[in-house]
Each structure stands twice: as structure tokens, then as C-alpha cells.
Coordinates of C-alpha atoms (C1' of nucleotides) in Angstrom, one line a residue:
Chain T
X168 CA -24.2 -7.8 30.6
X169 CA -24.1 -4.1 31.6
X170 CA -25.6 -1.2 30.7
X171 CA -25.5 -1.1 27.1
X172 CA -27.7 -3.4 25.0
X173 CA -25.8 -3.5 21.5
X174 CA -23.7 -6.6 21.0
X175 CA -21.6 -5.4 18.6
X176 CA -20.5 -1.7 20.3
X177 CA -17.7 -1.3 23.5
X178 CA -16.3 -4.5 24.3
X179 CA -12.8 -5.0 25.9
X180 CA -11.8 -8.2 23.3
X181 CA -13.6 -5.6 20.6
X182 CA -11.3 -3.1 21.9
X183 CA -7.9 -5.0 22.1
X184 CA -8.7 -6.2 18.5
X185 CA -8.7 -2.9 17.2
X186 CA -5.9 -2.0 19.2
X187 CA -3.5 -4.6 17.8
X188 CA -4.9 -4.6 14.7
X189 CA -4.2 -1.3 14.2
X190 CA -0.6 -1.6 15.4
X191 CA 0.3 -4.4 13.4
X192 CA -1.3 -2.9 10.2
X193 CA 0.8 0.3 10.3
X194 CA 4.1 -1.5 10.8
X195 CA 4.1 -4.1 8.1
X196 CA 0.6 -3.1 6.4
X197 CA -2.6 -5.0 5.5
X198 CA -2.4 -7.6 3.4
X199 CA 1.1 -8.9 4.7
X200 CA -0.5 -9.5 8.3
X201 CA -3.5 -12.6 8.6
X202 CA -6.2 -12.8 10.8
X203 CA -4.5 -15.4 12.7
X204 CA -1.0 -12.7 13.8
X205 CA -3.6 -10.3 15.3
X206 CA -5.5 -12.8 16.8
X207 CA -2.5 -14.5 18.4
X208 CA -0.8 -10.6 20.2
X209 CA -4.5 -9.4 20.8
X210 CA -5.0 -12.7 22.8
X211 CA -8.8 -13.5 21.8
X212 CA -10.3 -16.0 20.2
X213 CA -11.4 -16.7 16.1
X214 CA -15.0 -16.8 16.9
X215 CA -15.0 -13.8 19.0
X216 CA -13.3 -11.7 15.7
X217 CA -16.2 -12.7 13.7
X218 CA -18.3 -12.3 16.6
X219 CA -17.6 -8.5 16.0
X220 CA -16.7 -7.6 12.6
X221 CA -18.1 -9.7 9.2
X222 CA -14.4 -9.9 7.9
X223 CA -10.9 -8.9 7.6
X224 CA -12.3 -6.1 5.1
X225 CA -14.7 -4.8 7.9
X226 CA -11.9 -4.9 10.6
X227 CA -10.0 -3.0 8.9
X228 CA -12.5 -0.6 8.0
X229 CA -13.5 -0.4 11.9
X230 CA -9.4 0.8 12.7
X231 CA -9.6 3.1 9.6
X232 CA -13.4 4.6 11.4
X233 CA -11.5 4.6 15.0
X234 CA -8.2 6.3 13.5
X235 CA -10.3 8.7 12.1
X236 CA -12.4 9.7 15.0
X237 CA -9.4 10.3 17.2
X238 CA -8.1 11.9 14.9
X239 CA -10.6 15.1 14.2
X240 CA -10.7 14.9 17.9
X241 CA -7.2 15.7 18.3
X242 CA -7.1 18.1 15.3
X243 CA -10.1 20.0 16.6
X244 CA -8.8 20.2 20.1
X245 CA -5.3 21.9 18.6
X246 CA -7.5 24.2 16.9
X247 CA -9.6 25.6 19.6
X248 CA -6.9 25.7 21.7
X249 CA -5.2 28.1 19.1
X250 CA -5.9 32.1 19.4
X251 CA -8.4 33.8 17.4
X252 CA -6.3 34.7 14.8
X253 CA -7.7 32.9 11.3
X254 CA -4.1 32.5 10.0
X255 CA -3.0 31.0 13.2
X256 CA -5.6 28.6 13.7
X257 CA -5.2 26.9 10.1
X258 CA -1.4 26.8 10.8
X259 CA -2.7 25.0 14.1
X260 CA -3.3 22.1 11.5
X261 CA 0.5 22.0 10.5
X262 CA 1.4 22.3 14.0
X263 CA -0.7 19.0 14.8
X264 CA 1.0 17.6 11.6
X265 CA 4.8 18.5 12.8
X266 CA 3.7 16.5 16.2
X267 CA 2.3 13.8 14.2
X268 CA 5.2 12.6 12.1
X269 CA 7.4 13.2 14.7
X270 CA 6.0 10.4 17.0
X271 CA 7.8 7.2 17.1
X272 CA 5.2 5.7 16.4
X273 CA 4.5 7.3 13.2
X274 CA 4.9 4.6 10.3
X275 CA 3.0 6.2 7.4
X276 CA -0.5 7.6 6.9
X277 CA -3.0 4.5 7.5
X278 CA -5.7 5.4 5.0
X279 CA -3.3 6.1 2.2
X280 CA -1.9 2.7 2.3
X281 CA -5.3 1.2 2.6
X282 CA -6.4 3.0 -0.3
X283 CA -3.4 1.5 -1.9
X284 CA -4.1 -2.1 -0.6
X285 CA -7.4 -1.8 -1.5
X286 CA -7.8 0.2 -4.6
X287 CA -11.3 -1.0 -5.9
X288 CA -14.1 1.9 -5.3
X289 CA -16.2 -0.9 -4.0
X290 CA -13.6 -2.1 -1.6
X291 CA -14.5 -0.8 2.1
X292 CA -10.9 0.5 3.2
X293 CA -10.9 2.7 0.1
X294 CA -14.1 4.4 1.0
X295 CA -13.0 5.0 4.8
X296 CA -9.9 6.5 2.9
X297 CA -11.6 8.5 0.3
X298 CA -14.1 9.8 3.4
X299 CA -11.0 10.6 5.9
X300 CA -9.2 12.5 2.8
X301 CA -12.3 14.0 2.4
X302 CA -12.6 15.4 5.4
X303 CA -9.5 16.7 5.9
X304 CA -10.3 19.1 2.4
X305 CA -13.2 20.2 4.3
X306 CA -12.2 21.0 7.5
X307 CA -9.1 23.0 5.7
X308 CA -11.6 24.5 3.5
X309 CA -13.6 26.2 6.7
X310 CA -10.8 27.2 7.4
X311 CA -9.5 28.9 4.7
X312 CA -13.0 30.2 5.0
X313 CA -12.0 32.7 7.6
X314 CA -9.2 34.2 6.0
X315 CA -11.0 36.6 3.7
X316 CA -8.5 35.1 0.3
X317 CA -10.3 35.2 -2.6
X318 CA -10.2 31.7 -3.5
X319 CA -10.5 29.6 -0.3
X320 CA -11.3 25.8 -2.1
X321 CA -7.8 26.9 -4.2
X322 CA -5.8 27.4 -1.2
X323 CA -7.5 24.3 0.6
X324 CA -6.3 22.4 -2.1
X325 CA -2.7 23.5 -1.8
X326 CA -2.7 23.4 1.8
X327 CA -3.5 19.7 0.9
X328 CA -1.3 18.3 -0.9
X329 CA 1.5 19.8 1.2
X330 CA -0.7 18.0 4.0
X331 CA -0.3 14.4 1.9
X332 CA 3.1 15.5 0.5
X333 CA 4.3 16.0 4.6
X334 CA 2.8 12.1 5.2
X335 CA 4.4 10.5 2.5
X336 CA 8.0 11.9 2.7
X337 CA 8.2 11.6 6.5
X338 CA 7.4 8.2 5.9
X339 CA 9.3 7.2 2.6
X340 CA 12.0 9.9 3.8
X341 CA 12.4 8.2 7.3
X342 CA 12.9 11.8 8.3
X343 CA 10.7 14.3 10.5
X344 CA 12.1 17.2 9.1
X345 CA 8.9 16.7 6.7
X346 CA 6.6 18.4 9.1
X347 CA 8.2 22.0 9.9
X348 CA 8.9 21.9 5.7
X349 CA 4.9 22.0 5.2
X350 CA 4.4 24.4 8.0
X351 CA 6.8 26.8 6.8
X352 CA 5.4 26.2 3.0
X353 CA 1.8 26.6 4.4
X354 CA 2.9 29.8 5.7
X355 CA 4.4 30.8 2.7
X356 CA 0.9 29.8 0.7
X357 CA -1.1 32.3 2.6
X358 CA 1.4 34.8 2.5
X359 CA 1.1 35.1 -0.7
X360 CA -2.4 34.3 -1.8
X361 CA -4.3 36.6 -3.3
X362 CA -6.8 38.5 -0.7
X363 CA -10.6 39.2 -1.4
X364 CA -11.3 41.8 -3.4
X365 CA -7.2 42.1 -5.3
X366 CA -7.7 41.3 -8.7
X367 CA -6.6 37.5 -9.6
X368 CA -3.0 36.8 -10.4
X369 CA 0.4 38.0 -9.2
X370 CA -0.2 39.8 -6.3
X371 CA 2.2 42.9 -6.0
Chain Q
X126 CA 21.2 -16.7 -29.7
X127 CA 21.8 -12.5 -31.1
X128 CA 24.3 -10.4 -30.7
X129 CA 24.0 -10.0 -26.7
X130 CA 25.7 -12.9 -24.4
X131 CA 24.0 -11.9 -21.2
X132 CA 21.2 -14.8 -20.3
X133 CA 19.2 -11.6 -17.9
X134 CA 19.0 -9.1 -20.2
X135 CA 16.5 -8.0 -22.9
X136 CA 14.4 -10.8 -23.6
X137 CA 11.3 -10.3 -25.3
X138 CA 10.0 -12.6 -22.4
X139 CA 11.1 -10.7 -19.8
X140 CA 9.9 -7.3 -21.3
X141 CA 6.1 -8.9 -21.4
X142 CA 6.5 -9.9 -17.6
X143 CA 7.6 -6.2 -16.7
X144 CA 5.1 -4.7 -18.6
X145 CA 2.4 -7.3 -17.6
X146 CA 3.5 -7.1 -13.5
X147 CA 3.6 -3.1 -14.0
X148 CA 0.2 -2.9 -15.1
X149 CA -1.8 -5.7 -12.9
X150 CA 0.4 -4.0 -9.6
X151 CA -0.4 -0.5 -10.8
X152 CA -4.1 -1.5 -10.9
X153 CA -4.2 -3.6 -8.3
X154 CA -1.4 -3.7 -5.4
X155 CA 1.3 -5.7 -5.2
X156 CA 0.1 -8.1 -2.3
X157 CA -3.2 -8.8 -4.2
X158 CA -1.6 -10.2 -7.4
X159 CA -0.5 -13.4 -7.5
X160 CA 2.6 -14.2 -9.6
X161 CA 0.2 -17.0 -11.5
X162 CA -2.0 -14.0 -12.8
X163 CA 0.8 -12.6 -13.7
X164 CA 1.8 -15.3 -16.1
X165 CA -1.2 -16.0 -17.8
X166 CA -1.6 -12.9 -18.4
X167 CA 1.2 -12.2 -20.0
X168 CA 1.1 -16.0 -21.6
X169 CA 4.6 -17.0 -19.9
X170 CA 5.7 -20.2 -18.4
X171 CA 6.5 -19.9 -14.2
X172 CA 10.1 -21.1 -14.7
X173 CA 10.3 -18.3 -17.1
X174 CA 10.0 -16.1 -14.5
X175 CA 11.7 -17.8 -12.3
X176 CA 15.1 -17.8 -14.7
X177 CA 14.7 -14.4 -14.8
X178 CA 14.0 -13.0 -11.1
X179 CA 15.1 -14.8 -8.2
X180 CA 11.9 -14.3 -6.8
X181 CA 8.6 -12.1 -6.9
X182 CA 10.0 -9.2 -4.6
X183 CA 12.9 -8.9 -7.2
X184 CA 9.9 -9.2 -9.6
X185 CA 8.7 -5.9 -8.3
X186 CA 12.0 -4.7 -7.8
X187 CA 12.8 -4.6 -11.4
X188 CA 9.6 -3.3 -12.4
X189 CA 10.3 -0.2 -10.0
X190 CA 14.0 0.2 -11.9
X191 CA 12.3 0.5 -15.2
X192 CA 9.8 2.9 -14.3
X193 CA 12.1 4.6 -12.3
X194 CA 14.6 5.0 -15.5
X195 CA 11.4 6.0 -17.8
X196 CA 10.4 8.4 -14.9
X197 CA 14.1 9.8 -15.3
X198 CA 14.0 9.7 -19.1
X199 CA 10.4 11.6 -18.8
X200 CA 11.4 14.3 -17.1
X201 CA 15.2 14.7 -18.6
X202 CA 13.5 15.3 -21.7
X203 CA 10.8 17.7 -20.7
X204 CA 13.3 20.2 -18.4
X205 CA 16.0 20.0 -21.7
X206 CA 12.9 21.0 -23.9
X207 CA 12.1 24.0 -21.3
X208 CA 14.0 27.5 -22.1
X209 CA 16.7 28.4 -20.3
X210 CA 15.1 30.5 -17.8
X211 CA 15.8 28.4 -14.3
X212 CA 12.6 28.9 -13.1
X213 CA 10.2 27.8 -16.1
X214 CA 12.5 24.4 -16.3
X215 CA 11.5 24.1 -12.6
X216 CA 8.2 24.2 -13.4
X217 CA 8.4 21.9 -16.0
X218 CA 8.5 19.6 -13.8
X219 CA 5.5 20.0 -12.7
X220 CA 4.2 20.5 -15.9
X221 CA 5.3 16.7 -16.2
X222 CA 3.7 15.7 -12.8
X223 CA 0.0 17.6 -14.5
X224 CA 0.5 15.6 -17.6
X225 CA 1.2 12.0 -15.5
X226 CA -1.8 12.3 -13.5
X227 CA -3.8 13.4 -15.9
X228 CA -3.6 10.0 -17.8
X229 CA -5.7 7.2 -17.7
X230 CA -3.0 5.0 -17.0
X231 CA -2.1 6.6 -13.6
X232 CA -3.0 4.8 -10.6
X233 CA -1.4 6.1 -7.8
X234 CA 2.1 6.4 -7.3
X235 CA 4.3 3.0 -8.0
X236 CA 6.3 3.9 -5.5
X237 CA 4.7 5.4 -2.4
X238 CA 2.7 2.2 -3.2
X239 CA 5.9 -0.4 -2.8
X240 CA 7.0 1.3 0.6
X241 CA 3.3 0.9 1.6
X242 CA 3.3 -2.4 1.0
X243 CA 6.9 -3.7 1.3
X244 CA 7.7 -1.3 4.3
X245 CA 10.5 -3.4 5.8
X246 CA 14.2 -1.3 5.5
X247 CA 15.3 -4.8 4.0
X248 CA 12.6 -4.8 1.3
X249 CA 13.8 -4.9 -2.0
X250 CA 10.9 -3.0 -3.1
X251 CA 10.9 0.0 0.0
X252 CA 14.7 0.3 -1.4
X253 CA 14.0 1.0 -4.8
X254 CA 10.9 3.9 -3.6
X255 CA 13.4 5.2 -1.1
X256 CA 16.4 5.4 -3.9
X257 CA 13.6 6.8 -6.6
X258 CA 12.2 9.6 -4.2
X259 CA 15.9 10.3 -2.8
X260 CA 16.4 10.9 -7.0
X261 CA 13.5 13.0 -7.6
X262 CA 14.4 15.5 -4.3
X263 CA 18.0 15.1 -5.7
X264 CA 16.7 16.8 -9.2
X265 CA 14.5 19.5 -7.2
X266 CA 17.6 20.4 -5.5
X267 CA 19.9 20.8 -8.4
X268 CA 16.5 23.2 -10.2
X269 CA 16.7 25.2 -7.2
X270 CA 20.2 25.7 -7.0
X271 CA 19.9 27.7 -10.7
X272 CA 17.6 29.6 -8.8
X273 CA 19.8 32.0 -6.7
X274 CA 17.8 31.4 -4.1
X275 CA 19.0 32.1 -0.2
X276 CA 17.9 28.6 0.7
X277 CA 17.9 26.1 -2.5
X278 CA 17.7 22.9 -0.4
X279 CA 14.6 23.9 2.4
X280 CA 12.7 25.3 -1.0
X281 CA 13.6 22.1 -3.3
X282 CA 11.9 20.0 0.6
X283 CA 9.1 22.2 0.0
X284 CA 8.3 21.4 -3.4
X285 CA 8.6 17.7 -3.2
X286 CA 5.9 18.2 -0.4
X287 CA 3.3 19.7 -3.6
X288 CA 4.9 17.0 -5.8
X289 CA 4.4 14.1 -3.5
X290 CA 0.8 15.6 -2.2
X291 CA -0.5 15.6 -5.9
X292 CA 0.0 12.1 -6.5
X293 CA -1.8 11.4 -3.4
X294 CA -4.3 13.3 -3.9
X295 CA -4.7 12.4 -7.5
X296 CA -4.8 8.9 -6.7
X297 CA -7.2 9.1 -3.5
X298 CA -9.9 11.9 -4.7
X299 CA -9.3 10.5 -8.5
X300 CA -9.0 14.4 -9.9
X301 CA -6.6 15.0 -11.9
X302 CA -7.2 18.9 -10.3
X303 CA -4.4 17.9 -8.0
X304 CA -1.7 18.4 -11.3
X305 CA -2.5 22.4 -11.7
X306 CA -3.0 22.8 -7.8
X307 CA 0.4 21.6 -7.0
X308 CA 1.6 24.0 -10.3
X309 CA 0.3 27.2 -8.7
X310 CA 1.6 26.4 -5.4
X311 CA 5.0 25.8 -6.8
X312 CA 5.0 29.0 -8.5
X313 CA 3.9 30.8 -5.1
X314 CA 6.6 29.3 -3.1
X315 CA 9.0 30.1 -5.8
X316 CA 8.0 33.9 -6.3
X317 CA 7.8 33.9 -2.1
X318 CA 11.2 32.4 -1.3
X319 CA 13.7 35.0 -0.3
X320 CA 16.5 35.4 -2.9
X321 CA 20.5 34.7 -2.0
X322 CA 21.7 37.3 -0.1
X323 CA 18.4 39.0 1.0
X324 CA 17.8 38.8 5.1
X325 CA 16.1 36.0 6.0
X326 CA 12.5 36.2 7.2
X327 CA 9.7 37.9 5.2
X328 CA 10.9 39.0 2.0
X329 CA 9.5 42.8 1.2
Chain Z
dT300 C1' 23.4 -32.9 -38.1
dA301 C1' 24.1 -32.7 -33.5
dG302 C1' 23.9 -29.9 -29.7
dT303 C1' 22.6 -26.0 -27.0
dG304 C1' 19.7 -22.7 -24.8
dA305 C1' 15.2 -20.5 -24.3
dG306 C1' 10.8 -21.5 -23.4
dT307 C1' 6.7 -24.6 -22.4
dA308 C1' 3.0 -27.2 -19.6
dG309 C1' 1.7 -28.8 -15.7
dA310 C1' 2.2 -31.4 -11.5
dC311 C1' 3.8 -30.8 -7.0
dA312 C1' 5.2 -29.3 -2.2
dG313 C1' 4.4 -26.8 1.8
dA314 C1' 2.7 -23.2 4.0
dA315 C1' -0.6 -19.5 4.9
dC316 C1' -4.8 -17.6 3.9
dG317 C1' -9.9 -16.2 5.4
dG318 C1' -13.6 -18.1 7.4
dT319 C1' -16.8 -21.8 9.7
dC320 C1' -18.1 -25.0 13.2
dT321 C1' -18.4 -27.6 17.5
dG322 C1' -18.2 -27.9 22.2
dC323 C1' -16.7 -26.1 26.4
dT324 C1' -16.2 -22.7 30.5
dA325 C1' -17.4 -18.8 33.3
dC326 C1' -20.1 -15.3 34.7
dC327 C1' -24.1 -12.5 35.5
dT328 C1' -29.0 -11.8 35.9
dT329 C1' -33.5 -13.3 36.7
Chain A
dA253 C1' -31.1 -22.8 40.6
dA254 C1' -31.8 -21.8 35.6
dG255 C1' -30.7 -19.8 31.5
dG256 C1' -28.5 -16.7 28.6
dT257 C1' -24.4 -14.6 26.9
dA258 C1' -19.4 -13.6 25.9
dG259 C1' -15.6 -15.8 25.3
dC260 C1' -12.6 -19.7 24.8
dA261 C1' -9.6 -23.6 22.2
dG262 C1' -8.8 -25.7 18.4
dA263 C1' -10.1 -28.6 14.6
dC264 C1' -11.4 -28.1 10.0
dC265 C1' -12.4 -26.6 5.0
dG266 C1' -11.3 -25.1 0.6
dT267 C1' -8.4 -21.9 -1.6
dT268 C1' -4.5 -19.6 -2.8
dC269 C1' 0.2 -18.4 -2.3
dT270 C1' 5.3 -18.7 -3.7
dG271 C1' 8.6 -21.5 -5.4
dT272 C1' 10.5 -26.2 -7.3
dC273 C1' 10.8 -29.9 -10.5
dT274 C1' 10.5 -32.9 -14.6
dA275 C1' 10.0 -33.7 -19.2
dC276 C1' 9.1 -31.9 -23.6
dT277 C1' 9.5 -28.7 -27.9
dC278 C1' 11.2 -25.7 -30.7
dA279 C1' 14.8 -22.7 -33.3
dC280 C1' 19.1 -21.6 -34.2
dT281 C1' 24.0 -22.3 -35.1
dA282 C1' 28.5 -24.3 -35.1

DNA sequence: TAGTGAGTAGACAGAACGGTCTGCTACCTT
DNA sequence: AAGGTAGCAGACCGTTCTGTCTACTCACTA
């Protein structure tokens, strides 16, 4: 064995298994695929599946971790690379968005249909989903943060469920068009909310 | 046999599957209900079910219709109730969407759900989510276009963003906050969205 | 009163499910 | 050369799934 000591961390079957798994779970979802289909296009054995993960629940649990790692990775990247400019760099979320829906191989948000396979709060998909949305509130709420509005968790919020809203009808809608829709309402959003210091409620 | 000829239609039966199937996939998931759950709970005999759907995606299928026609009936009546100022029955829409998620009973969205699980273009249930959501942007649209508004169809996009988003958002974080959220952000977009006839770009 | 249609219980088929187990190979390190 | 480890194939278990079938019981009505 090389370098690393841990059994259950970076292996290339471990790997592949996610990999497939992952691919076959967003086209036809979670429950309609068994063990056996991903074992069969991932090209490793039974034993070695449950060599790595406890179940089904906890393989699917390990995509949802995966899918979200890569994905504040590729959100944060987007954001650095964006100027200083507060505003732009929370629109740099709806940019990544745009790019996101847009990919062929876009076929629905993972963790929202996870948290709809598996809607029990003790159910281990759920809480990767509830910790993923999660996250995404937060890291629109630092955002928001910087832009000297008076309520930043109020526009987080917003931002969010044109965020969701963007996921779902790109996906139900068949139609990319979804993404520049929630930039341009984003915009819109911050154009109009109320800065620090103006007294709450309509804005001139 | 009453009045009606029609061996399908309105059977007391048939109601107590729908409504039985509605809740247990609601709670649930579609995929994790088995059609013999179904039946004892709702104390009905498998060839029952079996005269009355061809099978358990037209099960779900029907289910969708009904709520889909409730959904319809729902929000008919609250936009008729709403004065006649176009924008206030816009919002009432929203004001419905607060009140749905509000309740106990909600669960996440029947629909988004269906596609989720059923994600197939020759799913019976994806077909009835697509058809449903095609209605509700369908209904935006026709609100905005009271609106004199330069661009009705872009703003009615933008708004099923919030309206889809707060079902998410409801269902994953389980706050019912998501209702008024998606409220206020539909009244921003509306008081931001340049008027017919104005120049495009940022209005004032 | 005879017949019809809706509904019932429950056995049944056939497949698929998640998960376990045994034994085997191949490789790498000591 | 020996031993440990990762992975393999595939049989196997019990359960559950959708859907079919038979044989029976009501209630109503022509």
C-alpha cells in the first residue's frame, strides 16, 4: 500500500464508485437505480462497495459530501477571481449559476432531490442536503455582508430562493434561460434594497 | 349503480386511494411507498386499485391532476377575491404560496418531487410537474400582462424563480420564513421593473 | 328473484432489492 | 519466500416490489 494509511480514504475503485454513482443518480435519481446498476458501469466488485461505504444510504451521502466540496471550490474560485467590487462579487454567484444550468450535464440540483428521496431528518441524504443548503445561505449572507444594506440575512434569503427557484425550473423547465432570469432578478434585488442607514420600507 | 355510467369516475373507493397515495407520497416519496401500504392504509383491495389505474405511475399521475386542479381552484379563488388593482392580485399569489407553506400539511412541493423522482421525458408523473409548472408560469404571465410592464414575460420568469425557490426552501430549511421572503422580493421586482414604454435599462 | 357490478381477501408469480459470505487472485512490502 | 491487503466473481439470503388471478360477498335494480 502507499503512502497513506487509512483504508477507507483515496482509492481508485472508491473513486470510480463515486464517479458512476453520481452520474447515474442525477439522471434517473436514487431510489430508481440499485446497487447492483452502479456496480455493473463502475466495474468493481459487491464486496469492495461495502468495503468502502456501510450502505447505499452512506454512498450516497459520500457523492452528496464530494458534490459539495467541488462545489464551494468552484464557487469560491469565481468569487476571487471577480473584482473588488461587493455587488459584483455576489453577482459572481449567479454567474457560476448561469454556467451551471447550462452544462449538459446539468440534470437537476442533487441535494434537492435527495432531500426529496429521503425526507426523514434522521435519513443521512437529507442532512448532507439540509448542510449544502445551508451553506449556500451562509456564504450569500457574507456576502451580502459587504454591501452595506441594511438587512443582509433579508436579502440572503431572497437571493436564495431565486438561487433554488433558478435549479428547479432549469430542470423541470428543460430550459437554461433559468439562469440569466436569476441573475438579472438578483440584480434587480440589490438595486433596490434598502441601504444602511435609509429608513426601512419603500426606498425612494 | 347512481346516476353516473362511467365505471373510472367518482368512486368513493377511488377518492380514499387519492387521498391516501397523496398523503403517504407527500410524506414520504414516491419510490419509498409501496402500493401495498397504500392499500391498507386506506383499507382497499389491490384489484381495486388496479380497476381503477392501469398501474402505480398512473396512480401518481392522477394524484398530481387532482392537486394540480385544487392548486388551480386555490389560487382562482384567492386572485378573484383580491381588488382590482393588478398588482395586489399578483401578489395574491403569493399571498397563497405564504399561506401553503405555512401549513402543517406541506411537505415539499408534489411536483418538483415527481420530476425528481420520475425524471424520464416519458414519465407519466415528470409530464404532469412539467404541464402543472408550465400552468402556474402561464398564470404569472397573464398577472403581469395587467401590469403595463415593458417586459411582462422576462418579469412573470422572474417571479416563478421566488415562487419555485420558496417551496424549496420551505421544504429543505423547514421555515415557513421562505413564504414572506419570496413576498417582499416579489414586490421589489415588481416596483423595480421598468414600465411599458420607458427605455430599457435602469429605470430612474 | 335473478343478475350484474363493485368490492373483498389472499395466494401467487417473477423480478429486483440491499446486504452477506466464501474463496480466489494478484500485488507489494518486509 | 512469506504474509498481508485490495480487489475479484458469484452464489446466496430474506425481503419487498408491482402486477395478476381466482373465488367469494354483498347491494342494488330491472
Amino acid at each position: 500500500m502507499p503512502a497513506s494509511g487509512a483504508t477507507t480514504r483515496s482509492s481508485a475503485k472508491r473513486d470510480a464508485l463515486l464517479d458512476t454513482a453520481e452520474g447515474l443518480f442525477a439522471r434517473h435519481g436514487y431510489r430508481a437505480v440499485g446497487i447492483d446498476t452502479v456496480l455493473a458501469e463502475a466495474g468493481v466488485a459487491k464486496m469492495t462497495l461495502y468495503k468502502h461505504f456501510r450502505s447505499k444510504e452512506e454512498l450516497i451521502a459520500a457523492v452528496l459530501e464530494r458534490r459539495s466540496n467541488a462545489i464551494a471550490a468552484g464557487l469560491a474560485k469565481r468569487i476571487a477571481a471577480a473584482p473588488e467590487d461587493p455587488g459584483t462579487r455576489l453577482l459572481a454567484v449567479f454567474d457560476w449559476l448561469e454556467q451551471a444550468v447550462r452544462s449538459p450535464q446539468f440534470h437537476g440540483c442533487l441535494f434537492i432531490k435527495a432531500a426529496s428521496e429521503y425526507p426523514a431528518a434522521e435519513d443521512l441524504p437529507r442532512q448532507a442536503a439540509e448542510a449544502f443548503k445551508g451553506g449556500c445561505r451562509d456564504l450569500l449572507e457574507g456576502l451580502c455582508r459587504d454591501l452595506a444594506v441594511a438587512d443582509p440575512e433579508g436579502l440572503a434569503r431572497q437571493l436564495q430562493l431565486l438561487f433554488e427557484g433558478a435549479l428547479v425550473v432549469a430542470f423541470l423547465q428543460r430550459t437554461p434561460l433559468a439562469g440569466a432570469d436569476a441573475r438579472r432578478a438578483a440584480e434587480a434585488l440589490l438595486a433596490w434594497a434598502p441601504r444602511a442607514g435609509e429608513a426601512t420600507g419603500e426606498p425612494r
